[in-house]
Amino acid sequence: MDISVLPLAAGQMKAKVADESQLGFGRIFTDRMLLVEWTAEQGWHNARIKPYEPFVLDPSAQVFHYAQEIFEGLKAYKWADGRVALFRPEKNARRFNLSADRLCMPELPEELFVEGIKQLVGLEQDWIPTAAGTSLYIRPAMIGVQPVLGVNPSDHYYFFVILSPVGAYYAAGFKPVSIMVEDHYVRAVPGGTGEAKTGGNYASSLKAGLEAKKKGFDQVLWLDGREQRYIEEVGAMNMFFVYGNRIVTSALNGSILSGVTRDSVLALGKKLGCTVEETKIDVNELMADIKAGKVTEAFGSGTAAVITPVGKLYYKGETVQLGGGGVGELTQKLYDTLTGIQTGALPDEFGWVTFVK
Ligand SMILES: *Cc1c(COP(=O)(O)O)cnc(C)c1O
């Protein structure tokens, strides 16, 4: 599908943030966005890169009432040689369609997803920050916009992509987070939408997140929705526990989001000579293993921070420390290797990187 590029008026060009340490996450957006529409009669049509601006939507639009929405998250990096790299965008395209199917939304050609992003990022590449740890965060999303209050899948959709230059997550160095194992609220249940990247999962997670913050914890670790006994994932990260040379993560069970970073950590772990294991992790056994000193490190994986070391875990009135509260050796190694591949500092032996022209 041809993507037309609409002109950008002088007044629609924003000033870039000069001090890249002030970028933060997802607060600044570039000058242009991609928008493609779908209707039952026409399928996907009217693909255009246009000025970044608000949508005009009917107050009865489906997304506002019944949350027919899915999204993705990936990053573009500007390499030292000037090339612009994306990390495994075809994985995001595939997952986007799995989410679309779960939410009864139309399938988007994977090539349109990847090519649309490449063209948009190519046009906006001057917005990619270059300081260590910074990148251009890419947010594709799809919403149902049909103006009707009947509960049905929408007959009209917007697929859009916006871009946000983001700062270094660990500007002040790697900082281990403290995590509270949630034993009241649940994020997802078998047969629910846990495996789909949909805003509703986040809306329903906010309350637990706020309550954990009030108790002094950074993030919530979710248990399974049936028995509240098995480790699922954290906020927007998959979880890993390191037992010496063995890396353990929760097996994908339909209610856990299948992270691209998770998949990359598993491949990299194997390459580094570790045993990697996807299994059911019983929270009681995990706590006992941590107390017995068997779990040497723990970390989360996700696009935003890549790897997040976990220093503390709280469950039912008890707090345990991991890796002496510092950053484990393997955690550091995985972070350095993944970010090295993404930024071109290390060779990409897996063929994970693709370039924007
Ligand atoms: C996006 C997301 C992740 C991490 O996925 P990546 O592809 O590694 O960024 C993990 N859990 C949830 C709930 C997510 O939405």
Short mmCIF file of C-alpha atoms and ligand atoms in Angstrom, two decimals:
data_model
loop_
_atom_site.label_atom_id
_atom_site.label_comp_id
_atom_site.label_asym_id
_atom_site.label_seq_id
_atom_site.Cartn_x
_atom_site.Cartn_y
_atom_site.Cartn_z
CA MET A 1 0.00 0.00 0.00
CA ASP A 2 1.31 3.44 -0.88
CA ILE A 3 1.67 5.80 2.03
CA SER A 4 1.19 9.45 1.10
CA VAL A 5 3.14 12.15 2.91
CA LEU A 6 1.14 15.27 3.71
CA PRO A 7 3.00 18.56 4.00
CA LEU A 8 4.05 19.95 7.34
CA ALA A 9 3.38 23.67 7.78
CA ALA A 10 6.08 25.77 9.45
CA GLY A 11 3.82 26.24 12.50
CA GLN A 12 3.54 22.46 12.91
CA MET A 13 7.25 21.96 13.49
CA LYS A 14 8.25 21.82 17.13
CA ALA A 15 11.58 22.72 18.70
CA LYS A 16 13.61 19.72 19.81
CA VAL A 17 14.75 19.32 23.40
CA ALA A 18 18.36 20.46 23.44
CA ASP A 19 19.26 18.81 26.75
CA GLU A 20 18.67 15.08 26.24
CA SER A 21 18.86 14.42 29.97
CA GLN A 22 15.51 16.23 30.25
CA LEU A 23 13.57 13.97 27.86
CA GLY A 24 11.87 11.65 30.34
CA PHE A 25 9.50 9.03 28.94
CA GLY A 26 6.60 9.61 26.54
CA ARG A 27 6.05 13.31 27.18
CA ILE A 28 7.36 14.77 23.91
CA PHE A 29 6.12 13.79 20.46
CA THR A 30 7.63 14.39 17.03
CA ASP A 31 6.12 16.51 14.22
CA ARG A 32 4.51 13.71 12.22
CA MET A 33 2.38 10.61 12.73
CA LEU A 34 1.14 7.72 10.59
CA LEU A 35 -2.59 7.15 10.17
CA VAL A 36 -4.34 4.36 8.23
CA GLU A 37 -8.07 3.65 8.27
CA TRP A 38 -10.09 0.46 7.96
CA THR A 39 -13.75 0.11 7.07
CA ALA A 40 -15.73 -3.00 6.25
CA GLU A 41 -16.27 -1.81 2.65
CA GLN A 42 -12.76 -0.59 1.87
CA GLY A 43 -10.47 -2.61 4.15
CA TRP A 44 -7.23 -0.76 4.97
CA HIS A 45 -7.05 2.50 3.03
CA ASN A 46 -5.92 6.13 3.10
CA ALA A 47 -2.46 5.49 4.57
CA ARG A 48 -0.81 8.81 5.22
CA ILE A 49 2.01 10.38 7.18
CA LYS A 50 0.57 13.65 8.43
CA PRO A 51 1.26 16.36 10.99
CA TYR A 52 0.98 15.15 14.61
CA GLU A 53 -2.30 16.59 15.84
CA PRO A 54 -5.38 15.68 17.93
CA PHE A 55 -8.07 13.39 16.51
CA VAL A 56 -11.58 14.67 16.08
CA LEU A 57 -13.71 11.74 17.28
CA ASP A 58 -17.39 11.41 17.98
CA PRO A 59 -18.08 11.21 21.75
CA SER A 60 -19.91 7.95 21.04
CA ALA A 61 -16.85 6.39 19.38
CA GLN A 62 -16.53 2.72 20.36
CA VAL A 63 -13.08 3.07 21.97
CA PHE A 64 -14.37 5.56 24.56
CA HIS A 65 -17.04 3.21 25.88
CA TYR A 66 -15.98 -0.37 25.28
CA ALA A 67 -12.20 0.01 25.03
CA GLN A 68 -11.59 -1.61 21.69
CA GLU A 69 -7.93 -0.65 21.68
CA ILE A 70 -4.58 -2.38 21.19
CA PHE A 71 -1.04 -1.05 21.11
CA GLU A 72 2.63 -1.91 20.68
CA GLY A 73 5.93 -0.47 21.86
CA LEU A 74 9.36 -0.61 20.22
CA LYS A 75 12.36 1.66 19.74
CA ALA A 76 14.57 3.19 17.05
CA TYR A 77 18.24 3.87 17.72
CA LYS A 78 20.63 6.17 15.89
CA TRP A 79 23.95 4.37 15.48
CA ALA A 80 27.34 6.08 15.56
CA ASP A 81 27.63 5.61 11.76
CA GLY A 82 24.34 7.53 11.26
CA ARG A 83 22.19 4.50 10.42
CA VAL A 84 18.82 4.14 12.13
CA ALA A 85 18.12 0.70 13.60
CA LEU A 86 14.91 -1.03 14.70
CA PHE A 87 14.96 -4.08 16.99
CA ARG A 88 12.85 -7.05 15.77
CA PRO A 89 9.87 -4.96 14.55
CA GLU A 90 8.36 -7.99 12.79
CA LYS A 91 7.78 -9.53 16.25
CA ASN A 92 5.71 -6.50 17.22
CA ALA A 93 3.78 -6.71 13.94
CA ARG A 94 2.90 -10.35 14.63
CA ARG A 95 1.91 -9.69 18.24
CA PHE A 96 -0.19 -6.70 17.14
CA ASN A 97 -2.26 -9.05 15.00
CA LEU A 98 -2.63 -11.55 17.86
CA SER A 99 -3.95 -8.70 20.01
CA ALA A 100 -6.21 -7.55 17.14
CA ASP A 101 -7.69 -11.01 16.80
CA ARG A 102 -8.45 -11.22 20.55
CA LEU A 103 -10.20 -7.81 20.48
CA CYS A 104 -12.14 -8.58 17.23
CA MET A 105 -10.23 -5.97 15.29
CA PRO A 106 -9.10 -6.31 11.65
CA GLU A 107 -5.78 -7.93 10.79
CA LEU A 108 -3.16 -5.42 9.65
CA PRO A 109 -0.71 -6.57 6.95
CA GLU A 110 2.60 -7.05 8.81
CA GLU A 111 4.41 -5.32 5.96
CA LEU A 112 2.24 -2.21 6.38
CA PHE A 113 3.07 -2.18 10.11
CA VAL A 114 6.83 -2.46 9.56
CA GLU A 115 7.07 -0.35 6.38
CA GLY A 116 4.82 2.34 7.82
CA ILE A 117 7.06 2.60 10.88
CA LYS A 118 10.21 2.65 8.75
CA GLN A 119 8.90 5.46 6.53
CA LEU A 120 7.70 7.52 9.49
CA VAL A 121 10.93 7.04 11.46
CA GLY A 122 12.95 7.79 8.31
CA LEU A 123 11.20 11.15 7.94
CA GLU A 124 11.53 11.93 11.66
CA GLN A 125 15.07 10.67 12.21
CA ASP A 126 16.38 14.09 13.25
CA TRP A 127 14.26 13.57 16.38
CA ILE A 128 16.22 10.49 17.50
CA PRO A 129 18.34 11.45 20.50
CA THR A 130 21.92 10.20 20.58
CA ALA A 131 23.08 10.45 24.21
CA ALA A 132 23.87 7.10 25.86
CA GLY A 133 20.70 5.21 26.78
CA THR A 134 18.34 7.44 24.80
CA SER A 135 16.17 6.31 21.86
CA LEU A 136 13.06 7.08 19.85
CA TYR A 137 10.10 5.23 21.37
CA ILE A 138 7.58 4.07 18.75
CA ARG A 139 3.95 3.65 19.78
CA PRO A 140 1.65 1.95 17.23
CA ALA A 141 -2.00 1.59 18.26
CA MET A 142 -5.41 0.69 16.84
CA ILE A 143 -8.78 2.01 18.02
CA GLY A 144 -12.41 1.37 17.08
CA VAL A 145 -13.98 4.69 16.09
CA GLN A 146 -17.49 3.77 14.98
CA PRO A 147 -19.97 6.22 16.60
CA VAL A 148 -22.51 3.85 18.14
CA LEU A 149 -23.28 2.66 21.68
CA GLY A 150 -24.38 -0.87 20.77
CA VAL A 151 -21.91 -3.47 22.05
CA ASN A 152 -20.38 -4.83 18.85
CA PRO A 153 -17.00 -4.74 17.16
CA SER A 154 -16.57 -1.36 15.46
CA ASP A 155 -16.94 -1.14 11.67
CA HIS A 156 -14.32 1.64 11.42
CA TYR A 157 -10.75 1.63 12.80
CA TYR A 158 -7.72 3.90 12.99
CA PHE A 159 -4.25 2.38 12.98
CA PHE A 160 -1.80 5.07 14.00
CA VAL A 161 1.84 5.43 15.01
CA ILE A 162 3.32 8.22 17.10
CA LEU A 163 6.97 8.75 18.06
CA SER A 164 8.51 10.02 21.28
CA PRO A 165 12.20 10.76 21.95
CA VAL A 166 12.92 9.19 25.35
CA GLY A 167 15.68 9.66 27.87
CA ALA A 168 18.02 7.16 29.43
CA TYR A 169 16.14 4.93 31.87
CA TYR A 170 19.21 4.54 34.03
CA ALA A 171 20.72 8.01 33.68
CA ALA A 172 22.11 7.74 37.21
CA GLY A 173 23.24 4.12 36.75
CA PHE A 174 21.41 0.84 37.11
CA LYS A 175 19.04 1.02 40.09
CA PRO A 176 17.39 -2.15 41.43
CA VAL A 177 13.64 -1.80 41.98
CA SER A 178 11.51 -3.08 44.84
CA ILE A 179 8.53 -5.18 43.92
CA MET A 180 5.37 -6.13 45.78
CA VAL A 181 3.76 -9.48 45.01
CA GLU A 182 0.05 -8.67 44.69
CA ASP A 183 -2.14 -11.13 46.59
CA HIS A 184 -5.52 -9.39 46.27
CA TYR A 185 -6.02 -7.91 42.81
CA VAL A 186 -5.32 -9.93 39.64
CA ARG A 187 -4.24 -8.67 36.23
CA ALA A 188 -5.45 -11.49 34.00
CA VAL A 189 -7.32 -14.76 34.12
CA PRO A 190 -7.27 -17.87 31.91
CA GLY A 191 -9.38 -17.08 28.86
CA GLY A 192 -9.09 -13.32 29.49
CA THR A 193 -7.08 -10.71 27.61
CA GLY A 194 -3.76 -11.00 29.48
CA GLU A 195 -1.90 -12.13 26.38
CA ALA A 196 -3.17 -9.17 24.33
CA LYS A 197 -1.47 -5.77 24.50
CA THR A 198 -4.62 -3.80 25.20
CA GLY A 199 -5.18 -0.66 27.25
CA GLY A 200 -7.90 -2.31 29.34
CA ASN A 201 -5.31 -4.52 31.03
CA TYR A 202 -3.53 -1.38 32.17
CA ALA A 203 -6.67 0.47 33.30
CA SER A 204 -7.52 -2.45 35.57
CA SER A 205 -3.97 -2.59 36.97
CA LEU A 206 -3.76 1.04 38.10
CA LYS A 207 -5.34 0.56 41.53
CA ALA A 208 -2.92 -2.15 42.61
CA GLY A 209 -0.02 -0.05 41.31
CA LEU A 210 -1.10 2.97 43.36
CA GLU A 211 -1.57 0.92 46.52
CA ALA A 212 1.87 -0.66 46.09
CA LYS A 213 3.44 2.81 45.67
CA LYS A 214 1.74 3.96 48.87
CA LYS A 215 3.38 1.05 50.66
CA GLY A 216 6.75 2.08 49.23
CA PHE A 217 7.16 -0.39 46.38
CA ASP A 218 8.01 0.54 42.80
CA GLN A 219 5.94 -2.06 40.96
CA VAL A 220 3.47 -4.89 41.30
CA LEU A 221 4.22 -8.53 40.53
CA TRP A 222 1.09 -10.34 39.42
CA LEU A 223 0.17 -13.85 40.38
CA ASP A 224 -2.06 -16.10 38.26
CA GLY A 225 -5.74 -15.18 38.34
CA ARG A 226 -7.04 -18.60 39.36
CA GLU A 227 -5.02 -19.72 42.40
CA GLN A 228 -2.96 -16.57 43.07
CA ARG A 229 -0.03 -18.86 43.51
CA TYR A 230 2.07 -18.78 40.33
CA ILE A 231 4.27 -15.86 39.20
CA GLU A 232 2.99 -14.19 36.04
CA GLU A 233 4.65 -10.83 35.29
CA VAL A 234 5.36 -7.30 36.49
CA GLY A 235 3.57 -4.19 35.13
CA ALA A 236 4.99 -4.07 31.61
CA MET A 237 7.84 -6.53 32.16
CA ASN A 238 8.32 -10.28 32.10
CA MET A 239 10.17 -11.70 35.12
CA PHE A 240 13.34 -13.78 35.33
CA PHE A 241 14.97 -15.49 38.31
CA VAL A 242 18.58 -16.60 38.20
CA TYR A 243 19.72 -19.75 40.00
CA GLY A 244 23.48 -19.69 39.43
CA ASN A 245 23.81 -20.70 35.77
CA ARG A 246 20.08 -21.38 35.32
CA ILE A 247 17.63 -18.67 34.17
CA VAL A 248 13.98 -19.33 34.99
CA THR A 249 10.92 -17.47 33.70
CA SER A 250 7.19 -18.14 33.75
CA ALA A 251 5.96 -20.23 30.83
CA LEU A 252 3.54 -18.44 28.49
CA ASN A 253 0.10 -19.63 29.56
CA GLY A 254 -2.32 -17.34 27.72
CA SER A 255 -2.53 -14.72 30.47
CA ILE A 256 1.11 -13.56 30.29
CA LEU A 257 2.21 -11.05 27.64
CA SER A 258 4.77 -12.62 25.31
CA GLY A 259 7.55 -10.03 25.42
CA VAL A 260 9.99 -9.47 22.57
CA THR A 261 12.64 -8.69 25.19
CA ARG A 262 11.70 -11.91 27.04
CA ASP A 263 12.25 -13.92 23.86
CA SER A 264 15.57 -12.14 23.27
CA VAL A 265 16.76 -12.79 26.85
CA LEU A 266 15.98 -16.51 26.46
CA ALA A 267 17.99 -16.68 23.20
CA LEU A 268 20.85 -14.64 24.62
CA GLY A 269 20.93 -16.61 27.88
CA LYS A 270 21.37 -19.84 25.93
CA LYS A 271 24.10 -18.24 23.84
CA LEU A 272 25.91 -17.16 27.00
CA GLY A 273 25.95 -20.80 28.15
CA CYS A 274 23.10 -20.67 30.65
CA THR A 275 20.30 -23.19 30.99
CA VAL A 276 17.02 -21.42 30.29
CA GLU A 277 13.78 -22.73 31.66
CA GLU A 278 10.16 -21.68 31.01
CA THR A 279 8.03 -23.16 33.74
CA LYS A 280 5.35 -22.58 36.40
CA ILE A 281 6.90 -20.67 39.31
CA ASP A 282 5.18 -21.18 42.68
CA VAL A 283 5.55 -17.98 44.73
CA ASN A 284 5.99 -19.90 48.00
CA GLU A 285 8.79 -22.02 46.56
CA LEU A 286 10.36 -18.91 45.06
CA MET A 287 10.34 -17.07 48.40
CA ALA A 288 11.88 -20.13 50.10
CA ASP A 289 14.55 -20.36 47.39
CA ILE A 290 15.40 -16.68 47.79
CA LYS A 291 15.66 -17.05 51.58
CA ALA A 292 17.86 -20.13 51.13
CA GLY A 293 20.18 -18.10 48.89
CA LYS A 294 19.47 -20.24 45.82
CA VAL A 295 18.17 -17.34 43.73
CA THR A 296 21.21 -15.25 42.97
CA GLU A 297 19.56 -12.54 40.82
CA ALA A 298 16.15 -11.40 39.58
CA PHE A 299 15.26 -9.00 36.79
CA GLY A 300 12.42 -7.85 34.57
CA SER A 301 12.52 -7.51 30.78
CA GLY A 302 10.63 -5.06 28.56
CA THR A 303 11.19 -2.57 25.75
CA ALA A 304 11.12 0.57 27.89
CA ALA A 305 13.96 -0.26 30.30
CA VAL A 306 15.26 -3.39 28.46
CA ILE A 307 16.43 -5.05 31.72
CA THR A 308 15.39 -3.96 35.22
CA PRO A 309 17.24 -5.44 38.19
CA VAL A 310 15.03 -6.42 41.12
CA GLY A 311 16.56 -5.78 44.56
CA LYS A 312 13.63 -6.53 46.85
CA LEU A 313 10.53 -8.68 46.77
CA TYR A 314 7.63 -8.35 49.21
CA TYR A 315 4.99 -11.04 49.71
CA LYS A 316 2.42 -11.39 52.49
CA GLY A 317 4.20 -9.28 55.09
CA GLU A 318 7.71 -10.45 54.31
CA THR A 319 10.45 -8.67 52.34
CA VAL A 320 13.40 -10.56 50.89
CA GLN A 321 16.55 -9.13 49.31
CA LEU A 322 18.00 -10.30 46.02
CA GLY A 323 21.65 -10.18 45.03
CA GLY A 324 22.46 -8.22 48.18
CA GLY A 325 20.29 -5.41 46.81
CA GLY A 326 22.84 -4.72 44.05
CA VAL A 327 22.94 -5.60 40.35
CA GLY A 328 23.75 -9.21 39.53
CA GLU A 329 26.52 -10.19 37.14
CA LEU A 330 24.24 -11.92 34.64
CA THR A 331 21.65 -9.12 34.82
CA GLN A 332 24.39 -6.64 33.91
CA LYS A 333 25.75 -8.89 31.16
CA LEU A 334 22.32 -9.34 29.56
CA TYR A 335 21.63 -5.60 29.73
CA ASP A 336 25.01 -4.71 28.22
CA THR A 337 24.68 -7.30 25.44
CA LEU A 338 21.09 -6.46 24.47
CA THR A 339 21.63 -2.69 24.48
CA GLY A 340 24.96 -3.25 22.71
CA ILE A 341 23.21 -5.08 19.86
CA GLN A 342 20.45 -2.46 19.70
CA THR A 343 22.86 0.47 19.48
CA GLY A 344 25.43 -1.13 17.18
CA ALA A 345 28.18 -1.34 19.81
CA LEU A 346 28.13 -5.16 19.58
CA PRO A 347 27.68 -7.47 16.55
CA ASP A 348 24.14 -8.69 15.88
CA GLU A 349 24.65 -12.44 15.60
CA PHE A 350 20.92 -13.16 15.76
CA GLY A 351 19.81 -10.97 12.82
CA TRP A 352 17.60 -8.95 15.16
CA VAL A 353 18.38 -5.52 13.78
CA THR A 354 16.79 -3.97 10.69
CA PHE A 355 17.57 -0.54 9.28
CA VAL A 356 15.47 2.41 8.22
CA LYS A 357 16.44 3.83 4.84
C1 LIG B 1 4.69 -4.81 26.48
C2 LIG B 1 4.59 -5.64 27.68
C3 LIG B 1 5.64 -6.44 28.15
C4 LIG B 1 7.03 -6.44 27.56
O1 LIG B 1 7.07 -6.76 26.21
P1 LIG B 1 8.29 -6.33 25.30
O2 LIG B 1 7.91 -6.78 23.94
O3 LIG B 1 9.49 -7.01 25.83
O4 LIG B 1 8.40 -4.85 25.41
C5 LIG B 1 5.42 -7.26 29.25
N1 LIG B 1 4.23 -7.27 29.88
C6 LIG B 1 3.20 -6.50 29.47
C7 LIG B 1 1.92 -6.56 30.21
C8 LIG B 1 3.35 -5.66 28.37
O5 LIG B 1 2.31 -4.89 28.00
#
